[in-house]
Coordinates of C-alpha atoms and ligand atoms in Angstrom, one line a residue:
X7 CA 53.7 72.0 38.7
X8 CA 51.4 70.1 41.0
X9 CA 47.9 69.3 39.8
X10 CA 46.0 70.7 42.8
X11 CA 47.5 74.2 42.6
X12 CA 45.6 77.3 41.5
X13 CA 46.3 78.8 38.0
X14 CA 49.9 79.5 37.1
X15 CA 50.8 83.2 37.3
X16 CA 53.5 85.1 35.4
X17 CA 54.5 88.3 37.3
X18 CA 57.1 90.8 36.1
X19 CA 59.1 93.1 38.4
X20 CA 59.3 90.6 41.3
X21 CA 62.8 91.4 42.5
X22 CA 61.4 94.1 44.8
X23 CA 58.5 96.3 45.8
X24 CA 54.9 95.8 44.8
X25 CA 55.7 92.9 42.5
X26 CA 57.4 90.9 45.3
X27 CA 54.4 91.5 47.6
X28 CA 52.0 90.5 44.8
X29 CA 54.0 87.3 44.3
X30 CA 53.9 86.5 48.0
X31 CA 50.1 86.8 47.9
X32 CA 49.8 84.5 44.9
X33 CA 52.1 82.0 46.6
X34 CA 50.0 82.1 49.8
X35 CA 46.8 81.7 47.8
X36 CA 48.1 78.5 46.2
X37 CA 49.4 79.7 42.8
X38 CA 52.6 78.5 41.2
X39 CA 54.7 81.3 39.7
X40 CA 57.0 82.4 36.9
X41 CA 58.7 85.5 38.1
X42 CA 60.8 88.2 36.3
X43 CA 63.2 90.9 37.1
X44 CA 66.7 92.0 36.2
X45 CA 68.6 91.3 39.4
X46 CA 69.3 87.5 39.4
X47 CA 70.4 87.4 43.1
X48 CA 67.2 89.2 44.2
X49 CA 65.0 86.9 42.1
X50 CA 66.7 83.9 43.6
X51 CA 66.1 85.2 47.1
X52 CA 62.5 86.0 46.2
X53 CA 62.0 82.5 44.8
X54 CA 63.3 80.9 48.0
X55 CA 60.7 82.8 50.0
X56 CA 57.9 81.9 47.6
X57 CA 58.9 78.3 47.6
X58 CA 58.8 78.3 51.4
X59 CA 55.2 79.4 51.1
X60 CA 54.5 76.3 49.0
X61 CA 54.7 77.6 45.4
X62 CA 56.6 76.0 42.5
X63 CA 58.7 78.9 41.2
X64 CA 60.5 79.5 37.9
X65 CA 62.8 82.6 37.8
X66 CA 63.8 84.4 34.6
X67 CA 66.1 87.3 34.7
X68 CA 65.6 89.6 31.7
X69 CA 65.9 93.3 30.7
X70 CA 62.4 93.8 29.4
X71 CA 63.2 97.2 27.9
X72 CA 64.9 95.2 25.1
X73 CA 62.6 93.6 22.5
X74 CA 64.7 90.5 22.1
X75 CA 64.7 89.9 25.8
X76 CA 60.9 90.2 25.9
X77 CA 60.9 87.4 23.3
X78 CA 63.3 85.2 25.3
X79 CA 61.4 86.0 28.5
X80 CA 58.1 84.7 26.9
X81 CA 59.9 81.7 25.4
X82 CA 61.3 80.6 28.7
X83 CA 58.2 81.4 30.7
X84 CA 56.2 79.1 28.4
X85 CA 58.9 76.4 28.2
X86 CA 58.4 72.9 29.5
X87 CA 54.7 73.1 28.5
X88 CA 53.8 75.8 31.0
X89 CA 50.5 77.5 30.4
X90 CA 50.4 81.1 31.7
X91 CA 46.9 81.5 33.0
X92 CA 47.4 84.8 34.9
X93 CA 49.7 87.6 33.7
X94 CA 50.6 90.5 36.0
X95 CA 52.4 93.2 33.9
X96 CA 54.1 95.0 36.8
X97 CA 57.7 95.9 35.9
X98 CA 58.1 99.6 35.5
X99 CA 60.3 102.5 36.4
X100 CA 59.9 106.3 36.9
X101 CA 62.1 109.2 36.1
X102 CA 62.0 112.7 37.6
X103 CA 64.2 115.0 39.7
X104 CA 64.4 117.9 37.3
X105 CA 62.6 119.7 34.5
X106 CA 62.4 118.2 31.1
X107 CA 65.7 119.7 29.9
X108 CA 67.5 118.2 32.8
X109 CA 66.2 114.6 32.8
X110 CA 68.1 112.0 30.8
X111 CA 66.7 111.4 27.4
X112 CA 68.2 107.9 27.1
X113 CA 66.7 107.0 30.5
X114 CA 63.3 108.3 29.4
X115 CA 63.4 106.3 26.1
X116 CA 64.3 103.2 28.2
X117 CA 61.4 104.0 30.5
X118 CA 59.1 104.1 27.4
X119 CA 60.6 100.8 26.2
X120 CA 59.8 99.2 29.5
X121 CA 56.6 100.9 30.7
X122 CA 54.9 101.0 27.3
X123 CA 56.7 99.0 24.6
X124 CA 57.4 95.8 26.6
X125 CA 53.8 95.8 28.0
X126 CA 52.4 95.8 24.5
X127 CA 54.9 93.2 23.3
X128 CA 54.6 90.8 26.2
X129 CA 50.8 91.2 26.3
X130 CA 50.6 90.4 22.6
X131 CA 52.5 87.1 23.2
X132 CA 50.7 86.1 26.4
X133 CA 47.2 87.1 25.2
X134 CA 47.7 85.1 22.0
X135 CA 48.2 82.0 24.1
X136 CA 45.2 82.8 26.3
X137 CA 43.0 83.5 23.3
X138 CA 43.8 80.1 21.9
X139 CA 42.5 78.6 25.1
X140 CA 39.6 81.1 25.6
X141 CA 40.7 81.8 29.2
X142 CA 43.0 84.0 31.1
X143 CA 43.4 86.9 33.4
X144 CA 45.7 90.0 33.0
X145 CA 46.5 92.6 35.6
X146 CA 48.4 95.8 34.7
X147 CA 50.1 98.0 37.2
X148 CA 49.0 101.5 36.4
X149 CA 49.4 104.4 38.8
X150 CA 47.4 107.3 40.3
X151 CA 49.7 109.2 37.8
X152 CA 47.6 107.5 35.0
X153 CA 45.0 110.2 35.8
X154 CA 47.3 113.1 36.5
X155 CA 49.6 114.7 33.9
X156 CA 52.9 114.8 35.8
X157 CA 55.1 117.9 35.8
X158 CA 58.7 116.9 36.5
X159 CA 57.9 113.3 35.6
X160 CA 55.8 113.9 32.5
X161 CA 57.2 110.9 30.5
X162 CA 56.4 108.5 33.4
X163 CA 52.8 109.9 33.9
X164 CA 52.2 109.6 30.1
X165 CA 53.5 106.0 30.1
X166 CA 51.0 105.1 32.9
X167 CA 48.2 106.9 31.1
X168 CA 49.0 104.6 28.1
X169 CA 48.9 101.5 30.4
X170 CA 45.6 102.5 31.8
X171 CA 44.0 103.2 28.4
X172 CA 45.5 100.0 26.9
X173 CA 44.1 97.9 29.7
X174 CA 40.6 99.3 29.5
X175 CA 40.6 98.9 25.7
X176 CA 41.7 95.3 25.9
X177 CA 39.2 94.6 28.7
X178 CA 36.3 95.6 26.5
X179 CA 37.7 93.8 23.5
X180 CA 38.1 90.5 25.3
X181 CA 35.3 90.6 27.8
X182 CA 33.1 88.2 25.9
X183 CA 36.0 85.8 25.0
X184 CA 36.9 84.5 28.5
X185 CA 39.7 86.9 29.2
X186 CA 39.6 89.5 31.9
X187 CA 41.8 92.5 32.0
X188 CA 42.2 94.8 35.1
X189 CA 44.4 97.6 36.1
X190 CA 45.3 98.8 39.6
X191 CA 46.6 102.3 40.4
X192 CA 48.8 102.8 43.4
X193 CA 49.7 106.2 44.8
X194 CA 53.1 106.8 46.4
X195 CA 54.2 103.4 47.8
X196 CA 57.1 102.5 50.0
X197 CA 59.4 100.8 47.4
X198 CA 62.7 101.5 45.5
X199 CA 60.6 103.5 43.0
X200 CA 61.3 107.1 44.0
X201 CA 65.0 106.5 44.7
X202 CA 65.4 104.8 41.4
X203 CA 63.5 107.6 39.6
X204 CA 65.9 110.2 41.1
X205 CA 63.0 111.6 43.1
X206 CA 64.2 111.3 46.7
X207 CA 64.3 115.1 46.9
X208 CA 60.7 115.8 46.1
X209 CA 57.6 116.0 48.4
X210 CA 56.4 112.6 47.1
X211 CA 59.9 111.1 47.6
X212 CA 60.2 112.4 51.1
X213 CA 56.6 112.0 52.2
X214 CA 54.6 109.2 53.9
X215 CA 54.0 106.3 51.6
X216 CA 51.6 103.4 51.4
X217 CA 52.5 99.8 52.4
X218 CA 53.3 97.7 49.3
X219 CA 51.8 94.7 51.0
X220 CA 48.5 96.5 51.3
X221 CA 48.7 97.7 47.7
X222 CA 49.4 94.2 46.5
X223 CA 46.5 92.7 48.5
X224 CA 44.1 95.2 47.0
X225 CA 45.6 94.5 43.5
X226 CA 45.0 90.8 44.0
X227 CA 41.3 91.6 44.8
X228 CA 41.1 93.8 41.7
X229 CA 42.2 90.8 39.6
X230 CA 40.1 88.1 41.3
X231 CA 37.1 90.4 41.6
X232 CA 37.3 91.2 37.9
X233 CA 37.2 94.9 38.5
X234 CA 38.1 97.1 35.5
X235 CA 40.3 99.3 37.7
X236 CA 40.9 100.3 41.3
X237 CA 43.0 102.8 43.2
X238 CA 45.0 100.9 45.7
X239 CA 46.7 101.9 49.0
X240 CA 45.5 103.9 52.0
X241 CA 42.1 105.4 52.1
X242 CA 43.8 108.8 51.6
X243 CA 45.4 107.6 48.4
X244 CA 42.2 106.1 47.1
X245 CA 40.2 109.2 47.9
X246 CA 42.9 111.3 46.3
X247 CA 42.6 109.2 43.1
X248 CA 38.8 109.6 43.0
X249 CA 38.8 113.3 43.8
X250 CA 41.7 114.2 41.4
X251 CA 40.1 112.2 38.6
X252 CA 37.1 114.6 38.8
X253 CA 39.2 117.7 38.3
X254 CA 39.9 119.3 34.9
X255 CA 43.3 118.3 33.4
X256 CA 45.2 121.5 34.2
X257 CA 44.2 121.3 37.9
X258 CA 45.2 117.6 38.0
X259 CA 48.7 118.6 36.7
X260 CA 49.0 121.3 39.3
X261 CA 48.0 118.9 42.1
X262 CA 50.6 116.4 40.8
X263 CA 53.3 119.2 40.6
X264 CA 52.9 119.6 44.4
X265 CA 54.2 116.1 44.8
X266 CA 56.9 115.9 42.1
X267 CA 58.5 119.3 41.9
X268 CA 62.1 119.0 43.2
X269 CA 62.4 120.7 46.6
X270 CA 65.1 123.1 45.4
X271 CA 62.7 124.6 42.9
X272 CA 59.8 125.2 45.1
X273 CA 57.7 127.2 45.6
X274 CA 57.2 128.3 42.0
X275 CA 54.3 130.4 40.7
X276 CA 52.2 128.4 38.3
X277 CA 51.0 130.2 35.3
X278 CA 47.3 130.8 35.3
X279 CA 46.5 128.5 38.1
X280 CA 46.9 129.8 41.7
X281 CA 46.9 127.7 44.9
X282 CA 43.4 129.1 45.7
X283 CA 42.1 127.7 42.4
X284 CA 43.7 124.3 43.1
X285 CA 42.1 124.3 46.6
X286 CA 38.8 125.4 45.2
X287 CA 38.9 122.7 42.4
X288 CA 39.8 120.0 44.9
X289 CA 37.0 121.1 47.3
X290 CA 34.5 121.1 44.4
X291 CA 35.6 117.7 43.3
X292 CA 35.4 116.4 46.9
X293 CA 31.8 117.7 47.2
X294 CA 31.0 116.0 43.9
X295 CA 32.5 112.7 44.9
X296 CA 30.9 112.9 48.4
X297 CA 27.6 113.5 46.7
X298 CA 28.1 110.6 44.4
X299 CA 29.1 108.4 47.3
X300 CA 26.0 109.4 49.2
X301 CA 23.7 108.8 46.3
X302 CA 25.3 105.6 45.3
X303 CA 26.0 104.0 48.7
X304 CA 23.5 101.2 48.0
X305 CA 25.4 100.6 44.7
X306 CA 28.6 99.9 46.7
X307 CA 30.4 102.9 45.4
X308 CA 32.1 103.2 48.9
X309 CA 33.5 99.7 48.4
X310 CA 34.7 100.8 44.9
X311 CA 36.8 103.5 46.5
Ligands
NAP25 N1 56.1 102.9 44.3 C1 55.2 103.7 43.8 O1 55.0 104.8 44.4 C2 54.4 103.4 42.6 C3 53.2 104.1 42.4 C4 52.4 103.8 41.3 C5 52.8 102.8 40.4 N2 54.0 102.1 40.7 C6 54.3 101.1 39.7 O2 54.5 99.9 40.4 C7 55.3 99.0 39.6 C8 56.4 98.4 40.5 O3 57.2 99.4 41.0 P1 57.7 99.4 42.5 O4 57.1 100.6 43.2 O5 57.5 98.1 43.1 O6 59.2 99.7 42.4 P2 60.5 98.8 42.5 O7 60.6 98.3 43.9 O8 61.6 99.6 42.0 O9 60.2 97.6 41.5 C9 60.4 97.7 40.1 C10 60.5 96.3 39.5 O10 60.6 96.4 38.1 C11 61.7 95.7 37.7 N3 62.4 96.3 36.5 C12 62.9 97.6 36.4 N4 63.5 97.7 35.2 C13 63.3 96.6 34.5 C14 63.7 96.1 33.3 N5 64.4 96.9 32.4 N6 63.4 94.8 32.9 C15 62.8 94.0 33.8 N7 62.4 94.4 35.0 C16 62.6 95.6 35.4 C17 62.7 95.7 38.8 O11 63.6 94.7 38.7 P3 65.2 94.9 39.0 O12 65.3 95.7 40.3 O13 65.8 93.6 39.0 O14 65.7 95.8 37.8 C18 61.7 95.6 40.0 O15 61.5 94.2 40.2 C19 55.9 99.9 38.5 O16 55.2 99.6 37.3 C20 55.6 101.3 39.0 O17 55.5 102.2 37.9 C21 54.7 102.4 41.7

């Protein structure tokens, strides 16, 4: 890697979507890259684009849902004396399209292996290297679902709640030792995610989505600005994240259900929580957030949104 380049970044999930856009930004900003994904052909294609933008790029195809592959991935990423100075833990999958008795258990267990287990495993390896040097930056890809229990994708939402808590815990633990940890939380974004999750036939799958390039640009700022977390995407998504986060947990689940319930099951009465209650809760939270924004304008809360 050339001497005048910015710190080397390791990014997972670069064969498509948000990870690919994130890698494009890192390349444009002058970072060299180690990129991961499963699909070798797509990784090769991504690497060609990133090299055209001036980056030195190493590709490693690996199935990170398997522990031995995580070990190999890390071994190869740090081969030839490479020092990973930035780590973006982005690879992840969703699963929905039916109620919990209909979704595939093996798929859900693989989801946990990738979204949860591999994040812990790979972070353990990468952070150990960073700790030895007393420097490093880690960025996790969470989700707006981190804050919202997810009917009809409850395993996915729980996995992202884990990622969010994990990131914030590590951030505090390492803050005084030269290592920063941040997490960004996209809302519905225009990638392969919903199709792959079996969620094409849901309001979120069918609805308007955010631009992954915009999400990635905000994610990069979350990392470089050393923010603990940030909702990313359109203003609507960012406001939705803030507002929903102020609701009680059962209302958050009901709001989420409106996006994830398969179309052929809707509308369904929701026990104990009517639509009026949801609307009232959202309105109340919106007033609360608006008040907080008004009061704290001088403290740059608006920018935080
Ligand atoms: N799109 C959204 O609406 C949304 C919203 C919130 C959060 N997110 C999060 O954003 C991240 C990126 O997703 P995306 O939206 O960009 O979807 P995507 O286009 O489907 O990208 C997912 C990436 O993860 C990789 N991946 C999947 N399974 C893997 C495995 N077993 N081992 C290694 N890599 C694997 C994929 O590589 P291969 O294709 O080569 O398998 C791909 O590069 C995920 O963590 C997701 O949870 C997405």
